[in-house]
Coordinates of C-alpha atoms and ligand atoms in Angstrom, one line a residue:
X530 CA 92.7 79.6 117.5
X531 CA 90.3 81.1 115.0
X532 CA 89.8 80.3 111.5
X533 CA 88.5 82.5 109.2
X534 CA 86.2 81.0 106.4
X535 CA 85.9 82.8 103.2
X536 CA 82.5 80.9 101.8
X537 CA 82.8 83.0 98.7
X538 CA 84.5 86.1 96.5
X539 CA 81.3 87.2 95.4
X540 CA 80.4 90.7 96.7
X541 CA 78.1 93.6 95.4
X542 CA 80.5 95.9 96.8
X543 CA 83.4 96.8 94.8
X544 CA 85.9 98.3 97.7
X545 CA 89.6 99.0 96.5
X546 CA 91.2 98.5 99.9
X547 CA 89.0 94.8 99.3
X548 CA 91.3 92.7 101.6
X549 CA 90.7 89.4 98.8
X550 CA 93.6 88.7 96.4
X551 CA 93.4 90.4 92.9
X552 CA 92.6 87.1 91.6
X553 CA 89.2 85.8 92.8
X554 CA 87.9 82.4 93.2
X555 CA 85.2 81.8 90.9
X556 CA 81.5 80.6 92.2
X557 CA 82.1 77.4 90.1
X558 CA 85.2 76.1 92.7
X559 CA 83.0 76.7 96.5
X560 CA 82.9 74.4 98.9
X561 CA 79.9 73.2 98.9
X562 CA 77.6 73.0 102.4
X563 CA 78.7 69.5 103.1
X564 CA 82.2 70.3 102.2
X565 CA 82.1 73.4 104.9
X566 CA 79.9 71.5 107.5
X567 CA 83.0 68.7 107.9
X568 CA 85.9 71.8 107.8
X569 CA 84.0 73.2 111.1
X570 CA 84.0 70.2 112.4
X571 CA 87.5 69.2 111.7
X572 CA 88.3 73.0 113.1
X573 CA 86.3 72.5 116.3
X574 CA 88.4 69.6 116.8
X575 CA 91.5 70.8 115.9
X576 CA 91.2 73.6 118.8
X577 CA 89.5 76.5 117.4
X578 CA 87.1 79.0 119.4
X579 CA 86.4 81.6 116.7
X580 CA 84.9 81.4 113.6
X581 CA 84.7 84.3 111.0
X582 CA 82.5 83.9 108.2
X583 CA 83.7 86.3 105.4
X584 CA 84.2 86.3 102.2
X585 CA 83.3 88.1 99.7
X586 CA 79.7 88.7 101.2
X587 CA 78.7 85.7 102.4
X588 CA 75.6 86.5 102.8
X589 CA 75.9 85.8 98.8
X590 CA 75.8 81.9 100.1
X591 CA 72.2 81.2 100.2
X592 CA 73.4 77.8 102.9
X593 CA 74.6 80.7 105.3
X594 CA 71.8 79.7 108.3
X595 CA 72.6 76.0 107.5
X596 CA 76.6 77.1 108.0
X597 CA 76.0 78.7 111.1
X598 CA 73.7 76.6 112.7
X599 CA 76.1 73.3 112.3
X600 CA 79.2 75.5 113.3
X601 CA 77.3 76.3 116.2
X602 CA 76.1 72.7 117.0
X603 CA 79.7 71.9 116.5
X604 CA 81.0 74.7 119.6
X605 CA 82.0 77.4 117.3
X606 CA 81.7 81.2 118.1
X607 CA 80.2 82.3 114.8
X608 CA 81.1 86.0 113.7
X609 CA 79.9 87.0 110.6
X610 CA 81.5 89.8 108.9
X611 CA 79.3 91.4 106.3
X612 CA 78.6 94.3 104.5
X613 CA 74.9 93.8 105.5
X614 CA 73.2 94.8 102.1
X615 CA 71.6 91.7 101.8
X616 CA 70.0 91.2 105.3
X617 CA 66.1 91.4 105.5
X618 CA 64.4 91.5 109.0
X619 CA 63.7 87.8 108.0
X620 CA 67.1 86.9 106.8
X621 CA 68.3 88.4 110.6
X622 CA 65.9 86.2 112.5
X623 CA 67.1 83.2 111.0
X624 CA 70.4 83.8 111.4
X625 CA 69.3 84.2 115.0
X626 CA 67.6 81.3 115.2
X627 CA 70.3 79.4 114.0
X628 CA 73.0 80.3 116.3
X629 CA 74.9 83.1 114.9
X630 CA 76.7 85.1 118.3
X631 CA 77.6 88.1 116.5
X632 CA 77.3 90.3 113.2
X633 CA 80.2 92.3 112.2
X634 CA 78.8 95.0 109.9
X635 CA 81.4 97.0 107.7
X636 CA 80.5 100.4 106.5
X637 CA 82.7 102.9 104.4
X638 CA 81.6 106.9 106.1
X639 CA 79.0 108.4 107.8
X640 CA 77.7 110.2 104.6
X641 CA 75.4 108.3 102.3
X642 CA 76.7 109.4 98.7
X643 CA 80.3 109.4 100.0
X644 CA 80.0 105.4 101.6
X645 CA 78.5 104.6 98.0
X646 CA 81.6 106.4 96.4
X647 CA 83.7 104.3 98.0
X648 CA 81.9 101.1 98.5
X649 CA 81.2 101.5 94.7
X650 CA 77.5 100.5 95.3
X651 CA 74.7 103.0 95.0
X652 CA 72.4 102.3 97.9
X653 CA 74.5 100.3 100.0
X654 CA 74.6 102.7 103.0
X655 CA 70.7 103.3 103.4
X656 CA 70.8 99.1 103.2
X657 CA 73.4 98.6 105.6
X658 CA 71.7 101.1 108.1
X659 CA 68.6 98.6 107.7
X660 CA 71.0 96.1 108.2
X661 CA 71.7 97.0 111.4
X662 CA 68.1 98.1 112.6
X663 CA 67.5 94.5 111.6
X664 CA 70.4 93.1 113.3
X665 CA 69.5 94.6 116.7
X666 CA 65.8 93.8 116.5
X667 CA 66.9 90.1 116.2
X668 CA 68.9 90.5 119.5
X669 CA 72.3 89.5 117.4
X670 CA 74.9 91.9 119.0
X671 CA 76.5 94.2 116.9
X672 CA 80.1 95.6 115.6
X673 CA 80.2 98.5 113.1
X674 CA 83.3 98.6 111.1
X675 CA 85.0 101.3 109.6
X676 CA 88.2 100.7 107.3
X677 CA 89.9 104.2 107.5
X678 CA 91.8 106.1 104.6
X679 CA 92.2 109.1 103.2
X680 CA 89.0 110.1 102.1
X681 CA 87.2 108.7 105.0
X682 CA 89.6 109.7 107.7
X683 CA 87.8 113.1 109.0
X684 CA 84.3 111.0 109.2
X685 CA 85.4 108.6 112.3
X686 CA 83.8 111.2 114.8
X687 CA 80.4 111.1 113.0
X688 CA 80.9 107.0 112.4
X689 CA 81.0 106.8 115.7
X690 CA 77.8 108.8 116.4
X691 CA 76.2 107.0 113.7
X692 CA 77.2 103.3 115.3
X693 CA 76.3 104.3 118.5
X694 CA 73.0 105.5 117.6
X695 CA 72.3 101.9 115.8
X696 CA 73.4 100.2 119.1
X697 CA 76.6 98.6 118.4
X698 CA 78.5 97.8 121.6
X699 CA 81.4 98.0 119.6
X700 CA 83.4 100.1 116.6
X701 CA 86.3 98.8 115.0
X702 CA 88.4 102.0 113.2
X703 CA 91.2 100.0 111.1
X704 CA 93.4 101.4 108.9
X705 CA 93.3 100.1 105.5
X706 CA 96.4 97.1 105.3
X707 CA 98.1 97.2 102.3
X708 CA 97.8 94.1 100.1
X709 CA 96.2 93.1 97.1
X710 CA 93.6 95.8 96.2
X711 CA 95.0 97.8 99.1
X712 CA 98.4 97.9 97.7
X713 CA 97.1 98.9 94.2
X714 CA 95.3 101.6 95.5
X715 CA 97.9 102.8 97.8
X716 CA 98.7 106.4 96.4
X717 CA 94.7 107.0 97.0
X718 CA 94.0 105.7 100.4
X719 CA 97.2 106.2 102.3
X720 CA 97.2 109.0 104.9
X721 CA 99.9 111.3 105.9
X722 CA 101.2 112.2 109.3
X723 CA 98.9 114.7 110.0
X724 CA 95.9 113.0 109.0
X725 CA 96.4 110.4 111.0
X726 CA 97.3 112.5 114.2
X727 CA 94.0 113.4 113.7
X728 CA 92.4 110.2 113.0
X729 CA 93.5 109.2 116.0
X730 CA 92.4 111.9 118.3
X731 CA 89.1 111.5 116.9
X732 CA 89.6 108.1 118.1
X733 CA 90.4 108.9 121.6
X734 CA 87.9 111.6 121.5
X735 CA 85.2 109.2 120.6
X736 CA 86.4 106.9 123.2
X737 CA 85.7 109.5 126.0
X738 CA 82.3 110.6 124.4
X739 CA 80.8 107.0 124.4
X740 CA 82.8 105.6 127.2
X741 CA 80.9 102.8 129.0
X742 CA 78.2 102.2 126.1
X743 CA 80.4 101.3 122.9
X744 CA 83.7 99.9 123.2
X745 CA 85.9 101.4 120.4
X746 CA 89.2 99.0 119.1
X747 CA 91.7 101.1 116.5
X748 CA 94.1 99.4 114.2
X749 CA 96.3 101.7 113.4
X750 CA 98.6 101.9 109.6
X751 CA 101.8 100.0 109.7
X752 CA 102.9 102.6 107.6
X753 CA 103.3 105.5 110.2
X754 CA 105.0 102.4 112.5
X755 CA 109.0 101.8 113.3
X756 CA 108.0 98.3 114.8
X757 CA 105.8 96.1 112.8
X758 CA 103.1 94.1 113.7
X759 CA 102.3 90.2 115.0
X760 CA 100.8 88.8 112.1
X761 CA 98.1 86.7 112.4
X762 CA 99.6 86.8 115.7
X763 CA 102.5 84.6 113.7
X764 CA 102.6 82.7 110.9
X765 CA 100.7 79.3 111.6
X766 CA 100.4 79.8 115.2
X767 CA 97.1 80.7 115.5
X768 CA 94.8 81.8 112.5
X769 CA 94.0 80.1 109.6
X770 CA 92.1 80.8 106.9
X771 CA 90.3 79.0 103.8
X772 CA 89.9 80.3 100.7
X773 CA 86.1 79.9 98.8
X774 CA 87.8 76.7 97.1
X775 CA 89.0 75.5 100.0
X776 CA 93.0 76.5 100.0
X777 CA 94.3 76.7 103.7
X778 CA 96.5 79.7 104.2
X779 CA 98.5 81.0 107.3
X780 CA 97.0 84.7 106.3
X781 CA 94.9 86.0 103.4
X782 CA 97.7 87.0 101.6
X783 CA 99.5 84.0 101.6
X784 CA 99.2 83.1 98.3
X785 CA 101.4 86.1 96.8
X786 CA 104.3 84.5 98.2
X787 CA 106.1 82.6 95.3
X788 CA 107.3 78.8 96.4
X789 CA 104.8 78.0 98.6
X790 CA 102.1 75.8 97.5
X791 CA 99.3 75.7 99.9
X792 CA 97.1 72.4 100.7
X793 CA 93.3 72.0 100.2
X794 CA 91.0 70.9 102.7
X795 CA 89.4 68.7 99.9
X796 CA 92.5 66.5 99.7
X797 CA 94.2 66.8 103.6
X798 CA 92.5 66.8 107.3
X799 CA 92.6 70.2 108.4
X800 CA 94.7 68.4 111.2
X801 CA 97.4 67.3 109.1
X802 CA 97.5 70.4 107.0
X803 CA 97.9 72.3 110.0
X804 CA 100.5 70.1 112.1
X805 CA 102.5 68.4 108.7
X806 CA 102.2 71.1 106.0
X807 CA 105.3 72.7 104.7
X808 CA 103.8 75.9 104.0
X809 CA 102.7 76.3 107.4
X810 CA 106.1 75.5 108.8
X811 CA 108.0 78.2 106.3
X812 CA 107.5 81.3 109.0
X813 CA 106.1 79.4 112.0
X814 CA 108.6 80.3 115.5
X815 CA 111.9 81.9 115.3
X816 CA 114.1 79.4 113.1
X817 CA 113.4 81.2 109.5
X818 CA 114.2 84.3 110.9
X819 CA 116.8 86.7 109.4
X820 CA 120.2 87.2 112.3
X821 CA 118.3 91.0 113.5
X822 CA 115.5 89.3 114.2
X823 CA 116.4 86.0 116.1
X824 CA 118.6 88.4 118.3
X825 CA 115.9 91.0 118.9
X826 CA 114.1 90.7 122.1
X827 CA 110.6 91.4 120.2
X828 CA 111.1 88.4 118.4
X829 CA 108.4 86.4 120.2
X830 CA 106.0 89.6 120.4
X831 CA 105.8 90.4 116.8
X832 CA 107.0 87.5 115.6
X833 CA 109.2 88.9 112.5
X834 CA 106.2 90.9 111.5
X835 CA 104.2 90.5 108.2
X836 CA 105.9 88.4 105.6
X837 CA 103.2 89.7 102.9
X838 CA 104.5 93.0 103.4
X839 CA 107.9 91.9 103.4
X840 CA 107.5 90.8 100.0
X841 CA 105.6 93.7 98.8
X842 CA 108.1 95.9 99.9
X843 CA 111.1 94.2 99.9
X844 CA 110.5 91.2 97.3
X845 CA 111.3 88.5 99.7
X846 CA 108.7 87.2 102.0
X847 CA 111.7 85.7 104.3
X848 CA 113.4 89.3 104.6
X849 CA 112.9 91.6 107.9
X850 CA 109.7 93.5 107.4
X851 CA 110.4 96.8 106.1
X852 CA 108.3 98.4 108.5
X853 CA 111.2 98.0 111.4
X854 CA 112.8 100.3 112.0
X855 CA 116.2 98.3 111.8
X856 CA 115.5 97.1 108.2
X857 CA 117.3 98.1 105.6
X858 CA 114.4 99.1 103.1
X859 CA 112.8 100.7 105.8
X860 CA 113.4 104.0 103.5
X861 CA 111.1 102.3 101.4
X862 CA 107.8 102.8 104.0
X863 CA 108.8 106.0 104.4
X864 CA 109.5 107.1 100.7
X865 CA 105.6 105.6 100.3
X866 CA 104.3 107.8 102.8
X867 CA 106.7 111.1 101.7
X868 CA 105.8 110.7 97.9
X869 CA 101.9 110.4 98.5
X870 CA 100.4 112.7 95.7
X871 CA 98.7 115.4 96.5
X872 CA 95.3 114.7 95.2
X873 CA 94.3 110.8 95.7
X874 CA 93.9 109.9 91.8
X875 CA 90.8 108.1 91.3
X876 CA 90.2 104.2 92.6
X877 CA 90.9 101.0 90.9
X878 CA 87.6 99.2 92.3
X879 CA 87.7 95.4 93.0
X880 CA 86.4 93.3 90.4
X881 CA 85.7 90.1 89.1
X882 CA 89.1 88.0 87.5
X883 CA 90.5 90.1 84.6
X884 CA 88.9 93.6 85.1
X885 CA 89.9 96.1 87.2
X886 CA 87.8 99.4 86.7
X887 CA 89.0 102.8 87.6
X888 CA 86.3 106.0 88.6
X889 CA 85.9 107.1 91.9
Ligands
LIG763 FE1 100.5 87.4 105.2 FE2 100.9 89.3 107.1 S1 99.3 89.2 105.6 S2 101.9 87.4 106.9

């Protein structure tokens, strides 16, 4: 199992594929250190390996060596995914001395100006290439991430360059998922057919150029797919995640589904949340399924698919995912992908509650 701990919304990066929900937590509601310290310890015990440490930017969380060090005391694999700007050479070796066994470091293109386009930070790039140099010099291995759209989707050949060159062993390509700020900003990240026959023969091509030094994973868009996905592997099976306030969801888009009221870790064991909690049950095994899917002999591989997405595109979570091919709104993934305008019009960048800015 891995959980995946959001220790806060805050973030100087403004991305509009951000995968939070369009309403943030405010800084007010966090968990405090204590408050985390017991989750990892209920979560260690509960049976998870994996811990991501998100957000947000959680390097925003000023506690984050005190985090790591008692998630590693308690057994935890400590990940942290981060966009890096805020990562001195001093902030590095204390995350190294604390325990952290891997930094996940996002970055938006190979080319400064158009990363700070996107990332809607001027500067970031420059400080996330520091980020990295600092990374590596404190003997934390490395993942450079690269969420792929549109306007990035011709870069992956030099973001792979550029990756290898800072010594990552590893480069995650993913395709932007379509939620929240993703969703919103659909019409300007999605790509088309071609584009993506290209993105991913720049994959493979980067695969074969840095074969044996840097292991490259590719997640490709659900969009361009006629089976969907295992979400989360399936709903409550094996991921959870916690929200800066402490909400425990099957998925970080959970809370767009209307009916289900999710628990918090400040009132429930993790445990109990986890075995007992109705939420988790809604979509967990086969039971809820719709007649298509409990017949289909995929039914334990993808597990019915993304309910999110169901909802999104169908407007009921409990509906076959739209992205099978055997759905009957499956016209609608395609009609998304056929009516993509021409020229992306300009992003909607993630912002605090209650404004959403456009530019770009
Ligand atoms: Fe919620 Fe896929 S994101 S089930």
């Amino acid at each position: 199992m891995s959980l995946l701990a959001e220790l806060t919304h805050r973030c100087p990066l403004s991305c509009p594929y951000c995968s939070n929900p369009l309403t943030l937590d405010a800084p007010a509601g966090e968990l405090s250190t204590a408050e985390w310290c017991d989750l990892f310890d209920q979560a260690a015990a509960l049976g998870v390996l994996q811990l991501h440490l998100s957000g947000g930017e959680p390097m925003a969380r000023r506690d984050l060596p005190a985090l790591v060090s008692h998630a590693a005391r308690a057994g935890l694999y400590t990940n942290l995914i981060t966009s890096g700007v805020h990562l001195t050479a001093d902030r590095a070796r204390e995350l190294a001395a604390a325990g952290l066994d891997h930094l996940q470091l996002s970055f938006q293109h190979a080319d400064a100006a158009e990363a700070d386009r996107i990332g809607g930070m001027r500067g970031a790039h420059g400080r996330k290439l520091e980020a990295a140099a600092h990374a590596r010099a404190a003997g934390i291995p490395l993942t450079v991430n690269l969420v792929v759209h549109r306007q990035n989707i011709g870069a992956i050949a030099a973001v792979a360059a550029m990756a290898a060159a800072l010594g990552a062993g590893r480069l995650e390509v993913a395709h932007v998922q379509y939620y929240g700020w993703g969703l919103l900003n659909r019409a300007s990240l999605l790509p088309d057919a071609a584009e993506l026959a290209a993105a991913t023969a720049a994959v493979e091509a980067a695969r074969a150029a840095h074969a044996g030094r840097m292991l490259i994973d590719y997640v490709t868009p659900d969009y361009h797919a006629d089976r969907p996905k295992p979400c989360m592997g399936g709903w409550g099976r094996r991921f959870l995640n916690i929200t800066p306030s402490g909400r425990a969801l099957p998925c970080h888009a959970a809370e767009t589904i209307p009916g289900l009221d999710f628990p918090s870790v400040r009132d429930q064991a993790l445990a109990a949340i986890w075995r007992d909690d109705p939420a988790f049950h809604r979509f967990r095994g086969t039971e809820w399924m719709p007649d298509t899917c409990r017949s289909c002999d995929r039914r334990e591989l993808d597990w019915g698919g993304c309910r999110c997405q169901a909802l999104a595109l169908a407007g009921d979570a409990a509906a076959m995912d739209p992205v099978c091919g055997r759905s009957d709104r499956h016209h609608v993934v395609r009609a998304a992908v056929a009516d993509r305008p021409g020229l992306p019009p300009p992003f909607r960048y993630r912002q605090a509650p209650g404004r959403v800015a456009a530019g770009g």
